[in-house]
């Protein structure tokens, strides 16, 4: 009475009866019988079967008035419920599984029972609830809005609850509702409370202060992991900014010198797993920044020199081809006639290995055609008198001739780049190109290239046919 601050007339369970039955159905049947025989006191009925306590305690409690007018409490439960109530859930499992309980456990159970008897005169129901909760004094049991039970260490906060639900929920936590009321994230949770975490996509995420608020190792570990990732990202951004400022001070063009491929190449050379790791290391200061800057500048100049060499080689090839083209008197001879102006017809672009014929023009020398040229085949009879026999002069193996190739392919990104790459690999000079794509997605690409003979063009056709998505490739006959 003194401990609970109650008067004698407020004590309803000086006398208590416990009824053990076989099933839950019997519990409620006995309850109905009790309420039929004795008048129940309003507000004193508790259904812990339908709503168990966090520590799994189940029982029906009711207080009734005896014929004498004195109140007494009745507890109704099954044998299994009684086992859990008296000895805890672990002892219940041992009992159900037939495991022998040792002497020390029996003594402990006896002490618990003795404590209950000693407190019979001081609200035994309240004492038992306190005692059982004390068995879980290092834990709290709270509920999600859907009714799921979440077990946490005593002193836990909404942060611990949020990270227990999911890391993403914890990271976006900005507060919580406990039993419908807003509370801060450092609120200490109590047994039986319903916790609803409030999140925001605009949340900046965990801060270092959260480590002081979170009580569970799990939540603290997740917060540390998040902070580590965030700090790494921030450090990488800082390192990248430092490198860019240093490049500007030296007058470098950032778009040219600090390309991602150069920074990635430097990271690999310095044994960093990624460019971000390299940026993070730069953010710590030291000589690394200047070293990386010099490496990237070196990569840029290497590529620039390589481009210049490729350009010079291409220009030299063009000059060679043009020089050979200007030597019209070489490569073809007119039978029985010398010192004539020779030019190759653009309509069919003959090359060594083709069957050729000459056409005597008016004032422009001899035009050399392929014998299967459409202009020769369709020539009027009176014009055919101008045709003369010509033959290839193969004494100069360095002669180059224009040839036209048509390539059909399913249109895709990078198609022309692949064609250009093949030309570069085979040292082919492209003097003209035309491409169009039809409504079915088929691209027709016509290339004018410089070749030495028909054998050369066959190799080129075979190589072009190996390009991905190429449907057909052939020499154009006009």
Tab-separated table of C-alpha atoms in Angstrom:
chain	number	residue	atom	x	y	z
A	1	UNK	CA	0.000	0.000	0.000
A	2	UNK	CA	2.789	2.402	0.937
A	3	UNK	CA	4.785	1.591	-2.230
A	4	UNK	CA	1.761	1.975	-4.530
A	5	UNK	CA	0.372	5.014	-2.602
A	6	UNK	CA	-3.041	3.360	-2.277
A	7	UNK	CA	-5.662	3.162	0.446
A	8	UNK	CA	-7.025	-0.108	1.761
A	9	UNK	CA	-10.308	0.351	-0.111
A	10	UNK	CA	-8.350	0.575	-3.371
A	11	UNK	CA	-6.889	-2.898	-2.975
A	12	UNK	CA	-9.088	-5.387	-4.903
A	13	UNK	CA	-6.952	-8.482	-4.885
A	14	UNK	CA	-6.098	-9.256	-1.289
A	15	UNK	CA	-7.457	-12.646	-2.226
A	16	UNK	CA	-6.589	-14.190	-5.575
A	17	UNK	CA	-7.593	-17.431	-7.259
A	18	UNK	CA	-5.790	-18.945	-10.232
A	19	UNK	CA	-7.694	-21.387	-12.441
A	20	UNK	CA	-5.712	-23.651	-14.821
A	21	UNK	CA	-7.663	-25.174	-17.740
A	22	UNK	CA	-6.880	-27.258	-20.823
A	23	UNK	CA	-7.599	-24.859	-23.684
A	24	UNK	CA	-8.195	-21.217	-24.604
A	25	UNK	CA	-11.857	-22.051	-25.261
A	26	UNK	CA	-12.091	-23.304	-21.665
A	27	UNK	CA	-10.553	-20.016	-20.412
A	28	UNK	CA	-13.424	-17.969	-21.831
A	29	UNK	CA	-16.001	-20.579	-20.780
A	30	UNK	CA	-14.772	-20.396	-17.176
A	31	UNK	CA	-14.781	-16.581	-17.384
A	32	UNK	CA	-18.457	-16.662	-18.390
A	33	UNK	CA	-19.268	-18.981	-15.497
A	34	UNK	CA	-17.398	-16.731	-13.035
A	35	UNK	CA	-19.213	-13.582	-14.207
A	36	UNK	CA	-22.513	-15.440	-13.995
A	37	UNK	CA	-21.905	-16.492	-10.402
A	38	UNK	CA	-20.232	-13.306	-9.102
A	39	UNK	CA	-20.652	-9.681	-10.108
A	40	UNK	CA	-17.551	-8.362	-11.930
A	41	UNK	CA	-16.083	-4.995	-10.910
A	42	UNK	CA	-16.071	-2.605	-13.918
A	43	UNK	CA	-12.635	-1.671	-15.273
A	44	UNK	CA	-10.909	-4.609	-13.618
A	45	UNK	CA	-11.070	-7.103	-16.526
A	46	UNK	CA	-7.877	-7.662	-18.577
A	47	UNK	CA	-7.654	-9.976	-21.601
A	48	UNK	CA	-3.962	-10.817	-21.937
A	49	UNK	CA	-4.789	-13.822	-24.122
A	50	UNK	CA	-6.039	-11.745	-27.032
A	51	UNK	CA	-3.396	-9.072	-26.360
A	52	UNK	CA	-0.315	-10.705	-24.772
A	53	UNK	CA	2.264	-8.659	-22.931
A	54	UNK	CA	5.605	-8.057	-24.696
A	55	UNK	CA	7.192	-10.848	-22.618
A	56	UNK	CA	4.607	-13.363	-23.980
A	57	UNK	CA	2.534	-13.374	-20.763
A	58	UNK	CA	-1.061	-14.572	-21.377
A	59	UNK	CA	-3.978	-14.857	-18.968
A	60	UNK	CA	-7.496	-13.595	-18.234
A	61	UNK	CA	-7.727	-11.317	-15.177
A	62	UNK	CA	-11.012	-10.321	-13.584
A	63	UNK	CA	-11.995	-8.986	-10.165
A	64	UNK	CA	-15.405	-9.945	-8.739
A	65	UNK	CA	-17.389	-9.364	-5.554
A	66	UNK	CA	-18.006	-12.338	-3.278
A	67	UNK	CA	-21.295	-12.853	-1.433
A	68	UNK	CA	-19.666	-11.148	1.557
A	69	UNK	CA	-19.013	-8.057	-0.554
A	70	UNK	CA	-15.245	-8.515	-0.496
A	71	UNK	CA	-13.450	-8.265	-3.852
A	72	UNK	CA	-11.132	-11.014	-5.027
A	73	UNK	CA	-9.153	-11.523	-8.238
A	74	UNK	CA	-9.418	-14.546	-10.509
A	75	UNK	CA	-6.727	-15.454	-13.066
A	76	UNK	CA	-7.665	-17.953	-15.778
A	77	UNK	CA	-5.039	-19.527	-18.053
A	78	UNK	CA	-3.992	-22.759	-19.747
A	79	UNK	CA	-1.173	-24.997	-18.488
A	80	UNK	CA	1.149	-23.714	-21.231
A	81	UNK	CA	0.370	-20.109	-20.318
A	82	UNK	CA	1.047	-20.904	-16.675
A	83	UNK	CA	4.427	-22.456	-17.536
A	84	UNK	CA	5.494	-19.290	-19.389
A	85	UNK	CA	4.137	-16.995	-16.662
A	86	UNK	CA	5.971	-18.799	-13.866
A	87	UNK	CA	9.270	-19.799	-15.452
A	88	UNK	CA	9.639	-17.774	-18.656
A	89	UNK	CA	9.546	-18.718	-22.329
A	90	UNK	CA	12.898	-20.592	-22.202
A	91	UNK	CA	11.677	-22.873	-19.420
A	92	UNK	CA	8.462	-23.425	-21.369
A	93	UNK	CA	10.440	-24.634	-24.396
A	94	UNK	CA	12.378	-27.048	-22.174
A	95	UNK	CA	9.132	-28.287	-20.682
A	96	UNK	CA	7.541	-28.827	-24.100
A	97	UNK	CA	10.646	-30.597	-25.438
A	98	UNK	CA	11.007	-32.849	-22.390
A	99	UNK	CA	14.395	-31.428	-21.350
A	100	UNK	CA	15.331	-32.082	-17.729
A	101	UNK	CA	15.313	-28.915	-15.599
A	102	UNK	CA	18.294	-28.830	-13.226
A	103	UNK	CA	18.138	-28.134	-9.499
A	104	UNK	CA	19.296	-24.524	-9.804
A	105	UNK	CA	16.401	-23.706	-12.121
A	106	UNK	CA	13.987	-25.260	-9.649
A	107	UNK	CA	15.450	-23.090	-6.890
A	108	UNK	CA	15.128	-20.009	-9.049
A	109	UNK	CA	11.486	-20.807	-9.747
A	110	UNK	CA	10.889	-21.292	-6.028
A	111	UNK	CA	12.463	-17.878	-5.259
A	112	UNK	CA	10.208	-16.244	-7.822
A	113	UNK	CA	7.158	-17.904	-6.284
A	114	UNK	CA	8.283	-16.844	-2.793
A	115	UNK	CA	8.623	-13.239	-3.905
A	116	UNK	CA	5.072	-13.381	-5.218
A	117	UNK	CA	3.793	-14.736	-1.909
A	118	UNK	CA	5.697	-12.058	0.032
A	119	UNK	CA	4.047	-9.330	-1.998
A	120	UNK	CA	0.526	-10.743	-1.938
A	121	UNK	CA	-0.605	-7.977	0.352
A	122	UNK	CA	0.869	-5.227	-1.874
A	123	UNK	CA	-1.032	-5.484	-5.160
A	124	UNK	CA	0.318	-8.817	-6.416
A	125	UNK	CA	-0.920	-8.176	-9.964
A	126	UNK	CA	1.098	-5.005	-10.277
A	127	UNK	CA	4.074	-6.665	-8.623
A	128	UNK	CA	4.004	-9.592	-11.040
A	129	UNK	CA	3.804	-7.259	-14.025
A	130	UNK	CA	6.789	-5.307	-12.709
A	131	UNK	CA	8.704	-8.494	-11.975
A	132	UNK	CA	8.098	-9.972	-15.408
A	133	UNK	CA	9.015	-6.762	-17.176
A	134	UNK	CA	12.117	-6.621	-15.013
A	135	UNK	CA	13.165	-9.937	-16.512
A	136	UNK	CA	13.393	-7.963	-19.767
A	137	UNK	CA	14.811	-4.814	-18.173
A	138	UNK	CA	17.471	-4.639	-20.874
A	139	UNK	CA	14.854	-4.717	-23.653
A	140	UNK	CA	11.838	-2.798	-24.895
A	141	UNK	CA	9.072	-4.111	-27.126
A	142	UNK	CA	7.440	-1.593	-29.446
A	143	UNK	CA	5.059	-1.922	-32.382
A	144	UNK	CA	4.990	-0.807	-35.991
A	145	UNK	CA	1.766	0.843	-37.244
A	146	UNK	CA	0.878	-2.555	-38.756
A	147	UNK	CA	1.196	-4.264	-35.383
A	148	UNK	CA	4.541	-6.001	-35.861
A	149	UNK	CA	6.602	-6.305	-32.675
A	150	UNK	CA	10.105	-4.817	-32.760
A	151	UNK	CA	12.499	-5.815	-29.979
A	152	UNK	CA	15.182	-3.265	-29.051
A	153	UNK	CA	17.615	-2.698	-26.178
A	154	UNK	CA	16.375	-0.511	-23.345
A	155	UNK	CA	17.067	3.158	-24.006
A	156	UNK	CA	16.608	2.803	-27.759
A	157	UNK	CA	15.402	5.756	-29.798
A	158	UNK	CA	13.342	6.149	-32.979
A	159	UNK	CA	16.653	6.059	-34.888
A	160	UNK	CA	17.319	2.537	-33.644
A	161	UNK	CA	13.771	1.567	-34.609
A	162	UNK	CA	14.140	3.110	-38.093
A	163	UNK	CA	17.430	1.365	-38.882
A	164	UNK	CA	15.968	-1.890	-37.535
A	165	UNK	CA	13.204	-1.577	-40.147
A	166	UNK	CA	15.584	-0.783	-43.060
A	167	UNK	CA	18.779	1.154	-43.665
A	168	UNK	CA	17.035	3.385	-46.215
A	169	UNK	CA	14.312	4.240	-43.667
A	170	UNK	CA	16.932	5.148	-41.087
A	171	UNK	CA	18.933	7.295	-43.507
A	172	UNK	CA	15.844	9.362	-44.425
A	173	UNK	CA	14.447	9.597	-40.873
A	174	UNK	CA	13.533	13.125	-39.752
A	175	UNK	CA	11.358	12.273	-36.756
A	176	UNK	CA	8.767	9.849	-35.456
A	177	UNK	CA	5.205	9.566	-34.232
A	178	UNK	CA	4.855	7.626	-30.998
A	179	UNK	CA	1.267	6.705	-30.181
A	180	UNK	CA	0.199	9.320	-32.721
A	181	UNK	CA	2.284	12.180	-31.297
A	182	UNK	CA	5.382	13.685	-32.916
A	183	UNK	CA	8.611	13.091	-31.000
A	184	UNK	CA	12.255	13.960	-31.769
A	185	UNK	CA	14.697	11.300	-32.951
A	186	UNK	CA	16.359	11.165	-29.516
A	187	UNK	CA	13.104	10.208	-27.753
A	188	UNK	CA	13.557	7.147	-25.513
A	189	UNK	CA	11.103	4.410	-26.495
A	190	UNK	CA	8.996	2.604	-23.891
A	191	UNK	CA	7.347	-0.806	-23.847
A	192	UNK	CA	4.141	-1.131	-25.842
A	193	UNK	CA	4.445	2.126	-27.783
A	194	UNK	CA	3.420	2.294	-31.440
A	195	UNK	CA	6.180	3.893	-33.489
A	196	UNK	CA	5.691	5.409	-36.940
A	197	UNK	CA	8.877	6.747	-38.568
A	198	UNK	CA	8.598	10.034	-40.479
A	199	UNK	CA	10.921	10.175	-43.507
A	200	UNK	CA	11.777	12.812	-46.098
A	201	UNK	CA	13.443	12.432	-49.476
A	202	UNK	CA	15.015	15.849	-48.877
A	203	UNK	CA	16.725	14.632	-45.722
A	204	UNK	CA	20.483	15.217	-45.731
A	205	UNK	CA	20.916	11.831	-44.100
A	206	UNK	CA	22.821	10.797	-40.981
A	207	UNK	CA	25.198	13.189	-39.251
A	208	UNK	CA	27.973	12.529	-36.760
A	209	UNK	CA	25.558	13.487	-33.945
A	210	UNK	CA	23.391	10.479	-34.753
A	211	UNK	CA	26.086	8.227	-33.315
A	212	UNK	CA	25.340	9.777	-29.911
A	213	UNK	CA	21.587	9.236	-30.308
A	214	UNK	CA	21.568	5.655	-31.607
A	215	UNK	CA	21.975	3.001	-28.900
A	216	UNK	CA	22.077	-0.247	-30.881
A	217	UNK	CA	25.292	-1.472	-32.441
A	218	UNK	CA	23.397	-2.264	-35.627
A	219	UNK	CA	22.144	1.305	-36.091
A	220	UNK	CA	25.525	2.792	-35.174
A	221	UNK	CA	27.299	0.538	-37.671
A	222	UNK	CA	24.911	1.510	-40.471
A	223	UNK	CA	25.313	5.201	-39.623
A	224	UNK	CA	29.112	4.866	-39.707
A	225	UNK	CA	28.959	3.104	-43.076
A	226	UNK	CA	26.746	5.841	-44.497
A	227	UNK	CA	29.028	8.586	-43.150
A	228	UNK	CA	32.064	6.814	-44.607
A	229	UNK	CA	30.480	6.636	-48.066
A	230	UNK	CA	29.293	10.229	-47.854
A	231	UNK	CA	32.658	11.489	-46.656
A	232	UNK	CA	34.375	9.583	-49.452
A	233	UNK	CA	32.065	11.180	-52.019
A	234	UNK	CA	32.643	14.635	-50.562
A	235	UNK	CA	36.393	14.048	-50.441
A	236	UNK	CA	36.390	12.918	-54.075
A	237	UNK	CA	34.535	16.085	-55.109
A	238	UNK	CA	37.008	18.176	-53.137
A	239	UNK	CA	40.004	16.426	-54.715
A	240	UNK	CA	38.596	16.888	-58.218
A	241	UNK	CA	38.024	20.581	-57.540
A	242	UNK	CA	41.606	20.956	-56.242
A	243	UNK	CA	43.014	19.289	-59.373
A	244	UNK	CA	40.945	21.492	-61.689
A	245	UNK	CA	42.067	24.666	-59.899
A	246	UNK	CA	45.704	23.585	-60.171
A	247	UNK	CA	45.238	22.933	-63.904
A	248	UNK	CA	43.729	26.390	-64.407
A	249	UNK	CA	46.633	28.026	-62.585
A	250	UNK	CA	49.025	26.331	-65.014
A	251	UNK	CA	46.951	27.480	-67.984
A	252	UNK	CA	45.730	24.033	-69.032
A	253	UNK	CA	42.467	23.524	-70.895
A	254	UNK	CA	40.409	21.357	-68.507
A	255	UNK	CA	38.416	19.782	-71.337
A	256	UNK	CA	41.623	18.615	-73.011
A	257	UNK	CA	44.017	17.787	-70.174
A	258	UNK	CA	41.657	16.438	-67.494
A	259	UNK	CA	39.670	14.028	-69.623
A	260	UNK	CA	38.142	11.150	-67.672
A	261	UNK	CA	40.267	8.690	-69.635
A	262	UNK	CA	43.470	10.479	-68.586
A	263	UNK	CA	42.504	10.620	-64.896
A	264	UNK	CA	41.433	6.971	-65.012
A	265	UNK	CA	44.727	6.029	-66.651
A	266	UNK	CA	46.653	7.907	-63.958
A	267	UNK	CA	44.614	6.186	-61.217
A	268	UNK	CA	45.452	2.770	-62.662
A	269	UNK	CA	49.143	3.648	-63.000
A	270	UNK	CA	49.228	4.763	-59.349
A	271	UNK	CA	47.413	1.605	-58.158
A	272	UNK	CA	44.106	3.253	-57.224
A	273	UNK	CA	40.976	1.220	-57.879
A	274	UNK	CA	39.070	4.149	-59.404
A	275	UNK	CA	39.296	7.820	-60.321
A	276	UNK	CA	37.198	8.675	-57.237
A	277	UNK	CA	39.745	6.962	-55.005
A	278	UNK	CA	42.468	9.022	-56.663
A	279	UNK	CA	40.472	12.241	-56.172
A	280	UNK	CA	39.963	11.301	-52.511
A	281	UNK	CA	43.707	10.829	-52.060
A	282	UNK	CA	44.347	14.210	-53.711
A	283	UNK	CA	41.963	15.869	-51.221
A	284	UNK	CA	44.337	14.937	-48.390
A	285	UNK	CA	46.990	17.259	-49.847
A	286	UNK	CA	50.631	16.587	-50.631
A	287	UNK	CA	52.592	16.211	-53.880
A	288	UNK	CA	50.149	13.732	-55.437
A	289	UNK	CA	48.070	16.471	-57.081
A	290	UNK	CA	50.977	17.900	-59.113
A	291	UNK	CA	52.110	14.402	-60.021
A	292	UNK	CA	48.665	13.505	-61.382
A	293	UNK	CA	48.459	16.806	-63.243
A	294	UNK	CA	51.812	16.160	-64.941
A	295	UNK	CA	50.730	12.625	-65.844
A	296	UNK	CA	47.465	13.828	-67.418
A	297	UNK	CA	49.287	16.572	-69.322
A	298	UNK	CA	51.741	13.940	-70.561
A	299	UNK	CA	48.915	11.682	-71.725
A	300	UNK	CA	47.371	14.628	-73.572
A	301	UNK	CA	50.621	15.470	-75.377
A	302	UNK	CA	51.180	11.793	-76.250
A	303	UNK	CA	47.755	11.603	-77.861
A	304	UNK	CA	48.262	14.939	-79.588
A	305	UNK	CA	51.561	13.773	-81.104
A	306	UNK	CA	49.955	10.507	-82.195
A	307	UNK	CA	47.149	12.469	-83.870
A	308	UNK	CA	49.682	14.667	-85.662
A	309	UNK	CA	51.558	11.617	-86.916
A	310	UNK	CA	48.341	10.043	-88.173
A	311	UNK	CA	47.400	13.295	-89.884
A	312	UNK	CA	50.834	13.620	-91.496
A	313	UNK	CA	50.666	10.036	-92.706
A	314	UNK	CA	47.218	10.610	-94.179
A	315	UNK	CA	48.331	13.810	-95.891
A	316	UNK	CA	51.387	12.058	-97.315
A	317	UNK	CA	49.170	9.286	-98.645
A	318	UNK	CA	46.907	11.842	-100.307
A	319	UNK	CA	49.890	13.623	-101.858
A	320	UNK	CA	51.235	10.325	-103.168
A	321	UNK	CA	47.891	9.366	-104.653
A	322	UNK	CA	47.444	12.738	-106.289
A	323	UNK	CA	50.954	12.597	-107.711
A	324	UNK	CA	50.268	9.196	-109.179
A	325	UNK	CA	46.985	10.379	-110.628
A	326	UNK	CA	48.696	13.261	-112.388
A	327	UNK	CA	50.999	10.847	-114.176
A	328	UNK	CA	48.368	10.025	-116.773
A	329	UNK	CA	50.849	8.669	-119.278
A	330	UNK	CA	51.824	5.962	-116.808
A	331	UNK	CA	49.805	2.901	-115.990
A	332	UNK	CA	48.131	2.523	-119.388
A	333	UNK	CA	49.552	2.323	-122.891
A	334	UNK	CA	47.810	2.740	-126.227
A	335	UNK	CA	48.812	0.045	-128.662
A	336	UNK	CA	50.870	1.467	-131.514
A	337	UNK	CA	50.654	5.066	-130.266
A	338	UNK	CA	52.760	6.953	-127.746
A	339	UNK	CA	52.816	10.295	-125.984
A	340	UNK	CA	49.042	10.575	-125.602
A	341	UNK	CA	47.122	12.208	-122.750
A	342	UNK	CA	45.540	9.420	-120.729
A	343	UNK	CA	42.781	9.884	-118.166
A	344	UNK	CA	40.621	7.390	-116.295
A	345	UNK	CA	36.865	7.634	-116.685
A	346	UNK	CA	35.014	8.569	-113.494
A	347	UNK	CA	31.948	6.635	-114.551
A	348	UNK	CA	33.552	3.230	-113.966
A	349	UNK	CA	36.932	3.913	-112.280
A	350	UNK	CA	39.006	1.135	-113.876
A	351	UNK	CA	41.867	-0.383	-111.890
A	352	UNK	CA	44.625	-2.835	-112.866
A	353	UNK	CA	43.089	-6.241	-113.376
A	354	UNK	CA	39.964	-4.862	-115.079
A	355	UNK	CA	39.454	-5.414	-118.801
A	356	UNK	CA	39.786	-1.918	-120.271
A	357	UNK	CA	39.236	-0.060	-123.526
A	358	UNK	CA	40.102	3.469	-124.665
A	359	UNK	CA	37.799	6.113	-126.066
A	360	UNK	CA	39.334	8.903	-128.132
A	361	UNK	CA	37.835	12.175	-126.973
A	362	UNK	CA	37.780	15.481	-128.805
A	363	UNK	CA	40.741	17.431	-127.458
A	364	UNK	CA	41.046	15.648	-124.076
A	365	UNK	CA	43.143	12.657	-124.993
A	366	UNK	CA	42.131	9.066	-124.386
A	367	UNK	CA	39.524	8.227	-121.738
A	368	UNK	CA	40.064	4.737	-120.284
A	369	UNK	CA	36.914	2.731	-119.391
A	370	UNK	CA	36.176	-0.738	-118.150
A	371	UNK	CA	34.847	-2.872	-120.975
A	372	UNK	CA	31.716	-3.588	-118.916
A	373	UNK	CA	31.104	0.120	-118.296
A	374	UNK	CA	27.475	0.985	-118.972
A	375	UNK	CA	28.546	3.970	-121.078
A	376	UNK	CA	30.608	1.720	-123.335
A	377	UNK	CA	27.939	-0.961	-123.600
A	378	UNK	CA	25.229	1.576	-124.494
A	379	UNK	CA	27.412	3.626	-126.862
A	380	UNK	CA	25.847	4.315	-130.314
A	381	UNK	CA	27.392	2.457	-133.232
A	382	UNK	CA	28.805	5.561	-134.894
A	383	UNK	CA	30.626	6.486	-131.669
A	384	UNK	CA	32.178	3.046	-131.321
A	385	UNK	CA	34.582	3.937	-134.105
A	386	UNK	CA	36.418	6.068	-131.537
A	387	UNK	CA	37.213	3.029	-129.354
A	388	UNK	CA	40.847	1.925	-129.328
A	389	UNK	CA	42.728	-0.907	-127.671
A	390	UNK	CA	44.649	-0.046	-124.504
A	391	UNK	CA	46.426	-2.166	-121.911
A	392	UNK	CA	47.796	-1.822	-118.412
A	393	UNK	CA	51.411	-0.867	-117.946
A	394	UNK	CA	52.345	-2.590	-114.662
A	395	UNK	CA	55.954	-1.468	-114.617
A	396	UNK	CA	55.128	1.038	-111.836
A	397	UNK	CA	53.767	-0.904	-108.845
A	398	UNK	CA	53.176	2.260	-106.798
A	399	UNK	CA	50.349	3.564	-108.975
A	400	UNK	CA	46.981	4.189	-107.247
A	401	UNK	CA	43.546	4.343	-108.844
A	402	UNK	CA	40.111	5.433	-107.694
A	403	UNK	CA	37.517	2.716	-107.092
A	404	UNK	CA	33.973	2.995	-105.827
A	405	UNK	CA	32.602	0.596	-103.221
A	406	UNK	CA	29.020	0.320	-101.948
A	407	UNK	CA	28.374	-1.012	-98.450
A	408	UNK	CA	24.906	-1.968	-97.166
A	409	UNK	CA	24.425	-2.340	-93.421
A	410	UNK	CA	21.799	-2.213	-90.693
A	411	UNK	CA	22.047	1.300	-89.345
A	412	UNK	CA	23.635	1.628	-85.908
A	413	UNK	CA	25.703	4.022	-83.880
A	414	UNK	CA	29.415	3.805	-84.677
A	415	UNK	CA	29.009	2.214	-88.125
A	416	UNK	CA	31.004	4.860	-89.988
A	417	UNK	CA	33.634	4.838	-87.234
A	418	UNK	CA	34.113	1.092	-87.756
A	419	UNK	CA	34.430	1.591	-91.520
A	420	UNK	CA	37.002	4.339	-90.987
A	421	UNK	CA	38.914	2.113	-88.577
A	422	UNK	CA	39.175	-0.637	-91.212
A	423	UNK	CA	40.426	1.906	-93.755
A	424	UNK	CA	43.054	3.074	-91.290
A	425	UNK	CA	44.135	-0.491	-90.485
A	426	UNK	CA	44.501	-1.336	-94.199
A	427	UNK	CA	46.094	2.020	-95.044
A	428	UNK	CA	43.234	2.888	-97.411
A	429	UNK	CA	42.788	6.490	-98.489
A	430	UNK	CA	39.142	7.624	-98.715
A	431	UNK	CA	38.696	10.358	-101.337
A	432	UNK	CA	34.920	10.503	-101.234
A	433	UNK	CA	31.995	9.235	-99.196
A	434	UNK	CA	28.221	9.372	-99.430
A	435	UNK	CA	25.722	7.698	-97.099
A	436	UNK	CA	21.950	7.519	-96.733
A	437	UNK	CA	19.546	5.453	-94.631
A	438	UNK	CA	16.179	4.249	-95.896
A	439	UNK	CA	12.925	3.877	-93.947
A	440	UNK	CA	13.773	0.246	-93.139
A	441	UNK	CA	16.925	1.285	-91.313
A	442	UNK	CA	19.337	0.079	-94.028
A	443	UNK	CA	22.278	2.388	-94.621
A	444	UNK	CA	23.883	2.528	-98.061
A	445	UNK	CA	27.414	3.907	-97.843
A	446	UNK	CA	29.299	4.655	-101.082
A	447	UNK	CA	33.061	5.085	-100.700
A	448	UNK	CA	35.579	6.292	-103.253
A	449	UNK	CA	38.949	4.856	-102.297
A	450	UNK	CA	42.444	4.706	-103.772
A	451	UNK	CA	43.655	1.195	-104.599
A	452	UNK	CA	46.436	-0.427	-106.609
A	453	UNK	CA	44.655	-3.285	-108.380
A	454	UNK	CA	41.662	-5.641	-108.331
A	455	UNK	CA	43.382	-8.019	-105.902
A	456	UNK	CA	43.674	-5.117	-103.506
A	457	UNK	CA	39.987	-4.307	-103.810
A	458	UNK	CA	39.004	-7.946	-103.156
A	459	UNK	CA	40.914	-7.870	-99.853
A	460	UNK	CA	39.159	-4.641	-98.944
A	461	UNK	CA	35.721	-6.065	-99.761
A	462	UNK	CA	36.407	-9.147	-97.643
A	463	UNK	CA	37.501	-7.015	-94.701
A	464	UNK	CA	34.481	-4.693	-94.969
A	465	UNK	CA	32.138	-7.704	-94.993
A	466	UNK	CA	33.394	-8.637	-91.504
A	467	UNK	CA	32.124	-5.386	-89.964
A	468	UNK	CA	29.181	-5.943	-87.617
A	469	UNK	CA	25.720	-5.433	-89.170
A	470	UNK	CA	27.092	-5.256	-92.745
A	471	UNK	CA	24.584	-6.954	-95.073
A	472	UNK	CA	26.437	-6.634	-98.388
A	473	UNK	CA	29.504	-4.933	-99.854
A	474	UNK	CA	30.449	-4.744	-103.524
A	475	UNK	CA	32.321	-2.728	-106.094
A	476	UNK	CA	30.003	-0.306	-107.826
A	477	UNK	CA	29.479	-0.859	-111.559
A	478	UNK	CA	28.309	2.270	-113.368
